[in-house]
Amino acid sequence: MLAVLVFILFLFICTSIYKDRKPWRVSASKRWLKNFRSNKKNYSSRQRFSYIRKVDHFLWEEILMSCFEERGYPVIRTKMTRDGGSDGFVTINGNFIVIQAKRYKGEIAKAHVMELDRLVSQNKRFNKGLLIHTGKSSAPILKHFKMNDHLEIISGVDAILGFLDGHPIHLFGSPLNKPN
């Protein structure tokens, strides 16, 4: 009986901690962005990009969601795991866009691109799919994105840093708002 009560107490504590984890990551992402931008002049673009690749992958997802929020777009953050392949959602110009965030050094996996494509194609709720990654994009991957107007990609040093620093960029043929 005592073991059952201890187990129930353990589960309650674990679920309470899990609930508080998301807001902590959101505020951490905003602090990270502020520090990252304030140190912009101290490091080269390559050094800054290398630093991004070392960020915790859950924090990376939150950083991207915070960037969209700063630009005035409503976002929906997904659970950190078992999210069905989506890392978040943003509404831009009436389009409900599913976001897939990848933070790694190697070449982007074709399976991740196909998963995003399948997610958008098979779900009527999503109009578009956006892959934001720090890896390398092969020619066949880039061709796949160019051939599918419901998919967009943000990758490479200049594009990633431009997005994080709040510079003007275009997605799905339209300019994004500047951060507030």
Short mmCIF file of C-alpha atoms in Angstrom, two decimals:
data_model
loop_
_atom_site.label_atom_id
_atom_site.label_comp_id
_atom_site.label_asym_id
_atom_site.label_seq_id
_atom_site.Cartn_x
_atom_site.Cartn_y
_atom_site.Cartn_z
CA MET A 1 0.00 0.00 0.00
CA LEU A 2 2.79 2.39 0.93
CA ALA A 3 4.62 1.49 -2.28
CA VAL A 4 1.53 2.37 -4.32
CA LEU A 5 1.21 5.77 -2.60
CA VAL A 6 4.90 6.50 -3.17
CA PHE A 7 4.54 5.56 -6.84
CA ILE A 8 1.46 7.82 -7.24
CA LEU A 9 3.34 10.67 -5.55
CA PHE A 10 6.30 10.07 -7.90
CA LEU A 11 4.02 10.21 -10.97
CA PHE A 12 2.38 13.42 -9.72
CA ILE A 13 5.75 15.09 -9.22
CA CYS A 14 6.99 13.97 -12.65
CA THR A 15 3.91 15.28 -14.44
CA SER A 16 4.11 18.57 -12.54
CA ILE A 17 7.73 19.03 -13.59
CA TYR A 18 6.85 18.19 -17.21
CA LYS A 19 4.14 20.86 -17.28
CA ASP A 20 6.59 23.50 -16.05
CA ARG A 21 9.30 22.48 -18.50
CA LYS A 22 7.73 24.10 -21.56
CA PRO A 23 7.38 27.65 -20.16
CA TRP A 24 10.96 27.41 -18.91
CA ARG A 25 12.19 26.57 -22.40
CA VAL A 26 10.17 29.39 -23.96
CA SER A 27 11.70 31.98 -21.62
CA ALA A 28 15.14 30.38 -22.10
CA SER A 29 14.75 30.73 -25.88
CA LYS A 30 14.02 34.43 -25.53
CA ARG A 31 17.07 34.93 -23.30
CA TRP A 32 19.18 32.93 -25.75
CA LEU A 33 18.06 35.10 -28.68
CA LYS A 34 18.78 38.30 -26.77
CA ASN A 35 22.29 37.13 -25.85
CA PHE A 36 22.95 35.72 -29.33
CA ARG A 37 22.01 39.00 -30.99
CA SER A 38 23.89 41.18 -28.50
CA ASN A 39 27.12 39.26 -29.17
CA LYS A 40 26.72 39.43 -32.95
CA LYS A 41 29.67 41.77 -33.49
CA ASN A 42 32.04 39.68 -31.38
CA TYR A 43 31.95 36.59 -33.60
CA SER A 44 32.07 35.71 -37.28
CA SER A 45 29.05 34.24 -39.04
CA ARG A 46 30.69 30.81 -39.06
CA GLN A 47 31.37 30.97 -35.32
CA ARG A 48 27.79 31.99 -34.62
CA PHE A 49 26.46 29.20 -36.84
CA SER A 50 28.72 26.68 -35.10
CA TYR A 51 27.32 27.87 -31.76
CA ILE A 52 23.75 27.28 -33.00
CA ARG A 53 24.63 23.67 -33.83
CA LYS A 54 25.60 23.10 -30.18
CA VAL A 55 22.27 24.27 -28.77
CA ASP A 56 19.98 21.68 -27.18
CA HIS A 57 17.58 20.48 -29.87
CA PHE A 58 14.48 21.20 -27.74
CA LEU A 59 15.74 24.74 -27.11
CA TRP A 60 16.39 25.10 -30.88
CA GLU A 61 12.70 24.40 -31.56
CA GLU A 62 11.68 27.02 -29.00
CA ILE A 63 14.11 29.58 -30.42
CA LEU A 64 12.50 29.25 -33.84
CA MET A 65 8.98 29.53 -32.42
CA SER A 66 10.05 32.65 -30.49
CA CYS A 67 11.42 34.19 -33.71
CA PHE A 68 8.02 33.81 -35.36
CA GLU A 69 6.29 35.27 -32.31
CA GLU A 70 8.62 38.28 -32.38
CA ARG A 71 7.52 38.90 -35.95
CA GLY A 72 3.90 38.99 -34.78
CA TYR A 73 2.78 35.57 -36.01
CA PRO A 74 0.70 33.27 -33.82
CA VAL A 75 2.44 30.00 -33.03
CA ILE A 76 1.41 26.71 -31.49
CA ARG A 77 4.12 24.79 -29.71
CA THR A 78 3.90 21.01 -29.77
CA LYS A 79 4.92 18.59 -27.06
CA MET A 80 8.63 17.95 -27.00
CA THR A 81 8.23 14.30 -27.96
CA ARG A 82 5.63 12.22 -29.74
CA ASP A 83 4.57 15.28 -31.73
CA GLY A 84 3.90 13.39 -34.94
CA GLY A 85 6.89 14.87 -36.75
CA SER A 86 5.96 18.50 -36.17
CA ASP A 87 7.90 20.82 -33.91
CA GLY A 88 5.39 23.65 -34.01
CA PHE A 89 2.89 25.53 -36.11
CA VAL A 90 2.70 29.12 -37.29
CA THR A 91 -0.01 31.00 -39.16
CA ILE A 92 1.31 33.33 -41.85
CA ASN A 93 -0.99 35.15 -44.28
CA GLY A 94 -3.82 32.72 -43.60
CA ASN A 95 -1.66 29.63 -44.11
CA PHE A 96 -1.38 27.13 -41.27
CA ILE A 97 2.24 26.00 -41.54
CA VAL A 98 3.76 22.97 -39.85
CA ILE A 99 7.38 23.49 -38.81
CA GLN A 100 10.05 20.83 -38.68
CA ALA A 101 13.26 21.95 -36.95
CA LYS A 102 16.53 20.06 -37.29
CA ARG A 103 19.80 21.04 -35.68
CA TYR A 104 22.70 18.98 -36.91
CA LYS A 105 25.93 19.14 -38.84
CA GLY A 106 25.53 16.54 -41.58
CA GLU A 107 23.38 16.39 -44.66
CA ILE A 108 19.63 16.64 -44.16
CA ALA A 109 18.04 13.21 -44.26
CA LYS A 110 15.70 12.58 -47.17
CA ALA A 111 13.41 10.76 -44.71
CA HIS A 112 12.87 14.00 -42.75
CA VAL A 113 11.92 15.86 -45.91
CA MET A 114 9.56 13.11 -47.01
CA GLU A 115 8.02 12.95 -43.53
CA LEU A 116 7.27 16.69 -43.67
CA ASP A 117 5.90 16.39 -47.21
CA ARG A 118 3.68 13.47 -46.19
CA LEU A 119 2.50 15.29 -43.07
CA VAL A 120 1.40 18.33 -45.09
CA SER A 121 -0.05 16.33 -47.98
CA GLN A 122 -2.11 13.97 -45.81
CA ASN A 123 -3.43 16.48 -43.29
CA LYS A 124 -6.05 18.99 -44.46
CA ARG A 125 -5.31 21.30 -41.51
CA PHE A 126 -1.90 22.25 -42.87
CA ASN A 127 -1.49 24.41 -45.95
CA LYS A 128 2.30 24.41 -45.96
CA GLY A 129 5.39 22.78 -44.46
CA LEU A 130 8.57 24.56 -43.40
CA LEU A 131 11.88 22.83 -42.69
CA ILE A 132 14.43 24.90 -40.79
CA HIS A 133 17.76 23.16 -40.37
CA THR A 134 21.44 23.73 -39.71
CA GLY A 135 22.65 20.80 -41.81
CA LYS A 136 23.60 20.62 -45.45
CA SER A 137 21.03 20.44 -48.26
CA SER A 138 21.86 18.18 -51.19
CA ALA A 139 20.84 19.06 -54.74
CA PRO A 140 18.03 16.43 -54.80
CA ILE A 141 16.62 17.81 -51.53
CA LEU A 142 16.66 21.38 -52.84
CA LYS A 143 15.05 20.20 -56.07
CA HIS A 144 12.27 18.52 -54.06
CA PHE A 145 11.53 21.80 -52.29
CA LYS A 146 11.53 23.76 -55.55
CA MET A 147 9.10 21.29 -57.15
CA ASN A 148 6.62 21.44 -54.24
CA ASP A 149 5.09 24.84 -53.61
CA HIS A 150 3.60 23.63 -50.32
CA LEU A 151 7.11 23.18 -48.89
CA GLU A 152 9.74 25.76 -47.98
CA ILE A 153 13.22 25.50 -46.46
CA ILE A 154 15.40 27.80 -44.38
CA SER A 155 18.96 26.51 -44.31
CA GLY A 156 22.52 27.69 -44.61
CA VAL A 157 24.53 30.21 -42.65
CA ASP A 158 23.09 33.39 -44.17
CA ALA A 159 19.45 32.27 -44.14
CA ILE A 160 19.53 30.92 -40.57
CA LEU A 161 21.40 33.93 -39.16
CA GLY A 162 19.17 36.31 -41.09
CA PHE A 163 16.07 34.68 -39.66
CA LEU A 164 17.41 34.63 -36.09
CA ASP A 165 18.68 38.20 -36.29
CA GLY A 166 15.31 39.44 -37.57
CA HIS A 167 16.40 40.43 -41.07
CA PRO A 168 13.81 40.53 -43.87
CA ILE A 169 13.21 37.14 -45.44
CA HIS A 170 10.59 35.66 -47.74
CA LEU A 171 8.57 32.50 -47.15
CA PHE A 172 6.15 31.02 -49.65
CA GLY A 173 6.60 34.05 -51.90
CA SER A 174 5.78 36.70 -49.27
CA PRO A 175 8.01 38.80 -47.04
CA LEU A 176 7.88 38.06 -43.32
CA ASN A 177 7.17 40.81 -40.83
CA LYS A 178 10.12 42.38 -39.07
CA PRO A 179 10.33 41.62 -35.33
CA ASN A 180 8.46 43.98 -33.02
#
